[in-house]
Short mmCIF file of C-alpha atoms and ligand atoms in Angstrom, two decimals:
data_model
loop_
_atom_site.label_atom_id
_atom_site.label_comp_id
_atom_site.label_asym_id
_atom_site.label_seq_id
_atom_site.Cartn_x
_atom_site.Cartn_y
_atom_site.Cartn_z
CA MET A 1 139.47 152.32 52.25
CA SER A 2 141.25 149.00 51.98
CA ILE A 3 143.92 147.75 54.30
CA GLN A 4 146.09 145.28 52.48
CA LEU A 5 147.42 142.35 54.51
CA LYS A 6 151.04 141.30 53.88
CA THR A 7 152.24 137.74 53.52
CA SER A 8 155.04 136.53 55.76
CA ALA A 9 157.41 136.78 52.79
CA GLU A 10 156.43 140.42 52.35
CA ILE A 11 156.88 141.11 56.05
CA GLY A 12 160.30 139.51 55.72
CA LYS A 13 161.22 142.15 53.14
CA MET A 14 159.78 144.89 55.33
CA ARG A 15 161.93 143.59 58.18
CA VAL A 16 164.99 144.16 56.00
CA ALA A 17 163.88 147.66 54.98
CA GLY A 18 163.01 148.50 58.58
CA ARG A 19 166.39 147.32 59.84
CA LEU A 20 168.16 149.52 57.26
CA ALA A 21 166.13 152.60 58.25
CA ALA A 22 166.91 151.97 61.93
CA GLU A 23 170.58 151.53 61.09
CA VAL A 24 170.71 154.99 59.48
CA LEU A 25 169.49 156.53 62.75
CA GLU A 26 172.15 154.52 64.64
CA MET A 27 174.83 155.74 62.23
CA ILE A 28 173.94 159.45 62.23
CA GLY A 29 173.96 160.03 66.00
CA GLU A 30 177.69 160.72 66.29
CA HIS A 31 177.43 163.41 63.59
CA VAL A 32 174.75 165.42 65.43
CA ARG A 33 176.56 168.28 67.20
CA ALA A 34 176.63 172.07 67.39
CA GLY A 35 177.99 173.69 64.21
CA VAL A 36 176.88 171.00 61.75
CA SER A 37 174.15 171.84 59.22
CA THR A 38 171.05 169.76 58.67
CA GLY A 39 172.02 169.69 55.00
CA GLU A 40 175.30 167.98 55.95
CA LEU A 41 173.45 165.41 58.11
CA ASP A 42 171.14 164.73 55.15
CA ARG A 43 174.08 164.19 52.80
CA ILE A 44 175.69 161.72 55.22
CA CYS A 45 172.42 159.76 55.46
CA HIS A 46 171.84 159.92 51.71
CA ARG A 47 175.31 158.59 50.94
CA HIS A 48 174.98 155.83 53.53
CA ILE A 49 171.61 154.68 52.15
CA VAL A 50 172.70 154.67 48.51
CA GLU A 51 176.32 153.48 48.81
CA LYS A 52 176.43 151.26 51.91
CA GLN A 53 172.88 149.91 51.94
CA GLU A 54 172.23 149.88 48.19
CA ALA A 55 168.79 151.20 49.04
CA VAL A 56 166.73 154.22 47.98
CA PRO A 57 165.84 157.22 50.18
CA ALA A 58 162.06 157.39 49.82
CA PRO A 59 161.54 161.13 50.53
CA LEU A 60 163.77 162.30 47.65
CA ASN A 61 161.42 163.52 44.89
CA TYR A 62 158.40 162.15 46.78
CA ARG A 63 155.69 164.61 45.69
CA GLY A 64 158.53 166.97 44.91
CA PHE A 65 160.33 166.77 48.29
CA PRO A 66 163.90 167.91 47.56
CA ARG A 67 166.09 165.90 49.98
CA ALA A 68 166.70 162.32 51.18
CA THR A 69 165.54 162.83 54.79
CA CYS A 70 163.31 165.08 56.86
CA ILE A 71 165.07 166.99 59.66
CA SER A 72 162.85 169.03 61.95
CA VAL A 73 164.51 171.32 64.51
CA ASN A 74 162.87 172.81 67.65
CA HIS A 75 159.48 174.33 66.68
CA VAL A 76 159.42 172.45 63.36
CA VAL A 77 156.84 169.68 63.80
CA CYS A 78 157.69 167.54 60.75
CA HIS A 79 158.81 167.56 57.10
CA GLY A 80 161.70 169.94 57.76
CA ILE A 81 163.81 170.31 54.62
CA PRO A 82 167.52 169.77 55.35
CA SER A 83 169.56 172.86 54.49
CA GLU A 84 173.20 173.91 54.43
CA ARG A 85 171.98 177.17 55.97
CA LYS A 86 170.41 175.53 59.04
CA ILE A 87 173.26 175.17 61.53
CA LEU A 88 172.62 173.26 64.77
CA LYS A 89 173.38 175.05 68.03
CA ASN A 90 173.71 174.11 71.67
CA GLY A 91 170.31 173.35 73.23
CA ASP A 92 168.52 172.39 70.00
CA ILE A 93 166.27 169.33 69.78
CA LEU A 94 165.70 167.72 66.40
CA ASN A 95 163.90 164.86 64.71
CA ILE A 96 165.56 162.92 61.91
CA ASP A 97 163.03 160.93 59.89
CA ILE A 98 164.40 158.19 57.65
CA THR A 99 162.48 156.18 55.08
CA VAL A 100 164.29 153.69 52.87
CA ILE A 101 163.08 151.47 50.06
CA LYS A 102 164.78 148.08 49.74
CA ASP A 103 163.66 145.32 47.41
CA GLY A 104 160.43 147.23 46.75
CA PHE A 105 159.41 147.72 50.40
CA HIS A 106 159.54 150.74 52.73
CA GLY A 107 160.85 151.13 56.28
CA ASP A 108 160.00 154.42 58.04
CA THR A 109 161.32 155.56 61.43
CA SER A 110 162.37 158.69 63.28
CA LYS A 111 163.98 159.66 66.54
CA MET A 112 164.81 162.78 68.50
CA PHE A 113 168.38 163.97 69.05
CA PHE A 114 169.79 166.54 71.48
CA VAL A 115 172.50 169.11 70.71
CA GLY A 116 174.70 169.76 73.75
CA ASN A 117 172.89 170.86 76.89
CA VAL A 118 169.13 170.71 76.41
CA PRO A 119 166.89 172.23 79.09
CA GLU A 120 164.82 169.88 81.24
CA HIS A 121 161.47 171.13 79.87
CA ALA A 122 162.55 170.13 76.35
CA ARG A 123 163.92 166.75 77.47
CA ARG A 124 160.62 166.08 79.19
CA LEU A 125 158.63 166.81 76.03
CA VAL A 126 160.89 164.42 74.11
CA ARG A 127 160.54 161.72 76.78
CA ILE A 128 156.75 161.89 76.92
CA ALA A 129 156.52 161.80 73.11
CA ARG A 130 158.56 158.60 73.12
CA GLU A 131 156.38 157.11 75.85
CA CYS A 132 153.34 157.91 73.66
CA LEU A 133 154.87 155.96 70.77
CA PHE A 134 155.55 152.92 72.95
CA LYS A 135 152.13 153.01 74.60
CA GLY A 136 150.67 152.93 71.09
CA ILE A 137 152.90 150.00 70.15
CA GLU A 138 151.87 148.09 73.29
CA ALA A 139 148.20 148.50 72.31
CA ALA A 140 148.78 147.11 68.80
CA ARG A 141 147.63 143.48 68.52
CA PRO A 142 144.94 141.51 66.67
CA GLY A 143 141.46 142.42 67.84
CA ALA A 144 142.44 145.88 69.06
CA ARG A 145 141.15 148.86 67.10
CA LEU A 146 142.91 151.88 65.67
CA GLY A 147 140.93 154.09 68.05
CA ASP A 148 142.51 152.23 70.99
CA ILE A 149 145.97 153.25 69.78
CA GLY A 150 144.92 156.86 69.17
CA HIS A 151 143.21 157.11 72.53
CA ILE A 152 146.12 155.85 74.60
CA ILE A 153 148.50 158.26 72.86
CA GLN A 154 146.16 161.22 73.28
CA ARG A 155 145.51 160.37 76.92
CA HIS A 156 149.19 160.20 77.82
CA GLY A 157 150.13 163.38 75.95
CA GLU A 158 147.24 165.39 77.29
CA ALA A 159 147.82 164.14 80.86
CA HIS A 160 151.08 166.09 80.59
CA HIS A 161 149.28 169.12 79.07
CA TYR A 162 150.95 168.76 75.69
CA GLY A 163 149.20 169.44 72.39
CA ILE A 164 148.73 166.34 70.20
CA VAL A 165 149.10 167.23 66.52
CA ARG A 166 146.08 166.11 64.48
CA GLU A 167 146.88 167.22 60.94
CA TYR A 168 149.53 164.49 60.42
CA CYS A 169 149.28 160.84 61.33
CA GLY A 170 150.75 157.36 61.05
CA HIS A 171 149.96 155.28 57.98
CA GLY A 172 149.90 151.88 56.41
CA ILE A 173 153.19 151.14 54.65
CA GLY A 174 154.55 148.49 52.31
CA ARG A 175 155.25 148.72 48.59
CA ALA A 176 153.84 152.24 48.92
CA PHE A 177 155.19 154.90 51.30
CA HIS A 178 151.71 155.83 52.52
CA GLU A 179 148.91 153.24 52.40
CA ASP A 180 145.63 152.78 54.24
CA PRO A 181 144.88 153.00 57.08
CA GLN A 182 145.46 156.43 58.59
CA VAL A 183 146.75 155.93 62.14
CA LEU A 184 145.49 158.90 64.15
CA HIS A 185 147.23 159.85 67.38
CA TYR A 186 143.93 160.68 69.09
CA GLY A 187 140.63 158.84 69.21
CA THR A 188 138.02 156.82 71.01
CA PRO A 189 138.54 153.26 72.33
CA GLY A 190 136.63 150.56 70.48
CA THR A 191 136.31 152.60 67.28
CA GLY A 192 138.10 152.45 63.94
CA ALA A 193 139.44 149.53 61.96
CA GLU A 194 140.13 146.27 63.80
CA LEU A 195 143.77 145.19 63.69
CA ARG A 196 144.58 141.89 62.00
CA ALA A 197 147.73 139.83 61.55
CA GLY A 198 149.52 140.91 58.38
CA MET A 199 148.86 144.64 58.75
CA THR A 200 151.93 146.88 58.59
CA PHE A 201 151.76 150.53 59.59
CA THR A 202 153.60 153.32 61.33
CA ILE A 203 152.86 155.07 64.61
CA GLU A 204 154.45 158.54 64.78
CA PRO A 205 153.00 160.86 67.41
CA MET A 206 153.91 164.56 67.35
CA LEU A 207 153.62 166.39 70.67
CA ASN A 208 153.76 170.16 71.06
CA ALA A 209 154.83 171.98 74.22
CA GLY A 210 151.95 174.43 73.71
CA THR A 211 149.04 174.49 71.29
CA ARG A 212 148.39 171.46 69.06
CA HIS A 213 147.82 173.75 66.08
CA THR A 214 150.31 173.84 63.22
CA ARG A 215 151.18 176.02 60.26
CA LEU A 216 152.36 174.86 56.83
CA SER A 217 155.03 177.06 55.24
CA SER A 218 153.74 178.89 52.17
CA GLN A 219 157.39 179.49 51.24
CA ASP A 220 158.40 175.87 50.63
CA GLY A 221 155.08 174.02 50.87
CA TRP A 222 156.60 171.42 53.25
CA THR A 223 157.85 172.76 56.57
CA VAL A 224 155.27 172.31 59.33
CA THR A 225 155.76 174.43 62.46
CA THR A 226 153.88 174.91 65.69
CA ARG A 227 151.54 177.88 65.41
CA ASP A 228 152.86 179.33 68.69
CA ARG A 229 156.50 178.55 67.77
CA ARG A 230 157.00 176.50 70.92
CA LEU A 231 158.85 173.16 70.74
CA SER A 232 157.58 169.95 69.13
CA ALA A 233 158.81 166.35 69.39
CA GLN A 234 158.13 163.20 67.35
CA TRP A 235 159.16 159.53 67.32
CA GLU A 236 158.19 156.94 64.72
CA HIS A 237 158.36 153.18 64.24
CA THR A 238 157.07 150.82 61.55
CA ILE A 239 155.31 147.78 63.00
CA ALA A 240 153.80 144.52 61.78
CA ILE A 241 150.79 142.90 63.43
CA HIS A 242 151.25 139.18 64.17
CA GLU A 243 148.83 136.60 65.62
CA ASP A 244 150.36 137.06 69.08
CA GLY A 245 150.99 140.81 69.16
CA CYS A 246 153.19 143.08 67.13
CA GLU A 247 156.77 143.33 65.92
CA VAL A 248 158.67 146.61 65.70
CA LEU A 249 160.40 146.40 62.33
CA THR A 250 162.56 149.50 62.92
CA LEU A 251 163.82 148.79 66.45
CA ARG A 252 167.33 150.08 67.13
CA GLU A 253 170.03 148.26 69.07
CA GLU A 254 169.72 150.82 71.92
CA GLU A 255 166.03 149.90 72.29
CA ARG A 256 166.49 146.09 72.50
N1 MF3 B 301 158.65 160.03 56.68
C1 MF3 B 301 157.47 160.83 56.75
C2 MF3 B 301 156.43 160.00 57.42
O1 MF3 B 301 156.67 159.56 58.49
C3 MF3 B 301 156.99 161.31 55.43
C4 MF3 B 301 157.88 162.26 54.78
S1 MF3 B 301 157.19 162.72 53.29
C5 MF3 B 301 158.40 163.68 52.65
O2 MF3 B 301 155.40 159.66 56.90
F1 MF3 B 301 158.08 163.89 51.43
F2 MF3 B 301 158.46 164.78 53.38
F3 MF3 B 301 159.52 163.06 52.73
CO1 CO B 302 155.67 157.72 58.48
CO1 CO B 303 158.71 159.02 58.73
#
């Protein structure tokens, strides 16, 4: 395993890619409503990335993935394939995961959206998942270890009796979509690689309302669902480690 450190010029390019990915999530919010298909949301994002941003949607054709974004509704944990047949309805929760490539570098981020009136138990799951992401981000600084990030996320999720998904994790990112290290969302403090300035990686915890266990669709080879078909929520940011802490490269205006 080798974690490649980025120069400040490279982080500058990742800042641009990250900003573009964040901007797609800012743009798409007003289109998320009952009656729209996830395929339509994907086409709007795809067009925006290619035409307005002059960037490339990283998922498209990545290991054969067929669309520009991942859209994961309700009990879909991650890697949902956008479809004209999947129509959003009142009460749905969904994750839109955007990865763009600009000037050779990737920016990867996702957020949860609500459709109409979402029950309190679902909003709570979404809120705690977001808190897990930000607790992980707060732990990310030089000298900390990857296990510190995993532990704090696991502790917060499990304190609320949610299942923390283990089969999928955050990842180093840069010229490649997925680089070393793997960023697990569970772990033991003081273990794992030590963080150093120049590292760039994602944190992207997935929390399940029930069991942590997942199932991969044998139909399409991509769609990951909760094994018990209860709800799942995920948030993701791309960060860079600096001498004095970390920078969130995909921060949205609403989070500033
Ligand atoms: N964006 C996802 C991640 O956070 C990866 C999607 S891979 C794809 O790592 F092929 F499904 F697009
Ligand atoms: Co990612
Ligand atoms: Co992603």
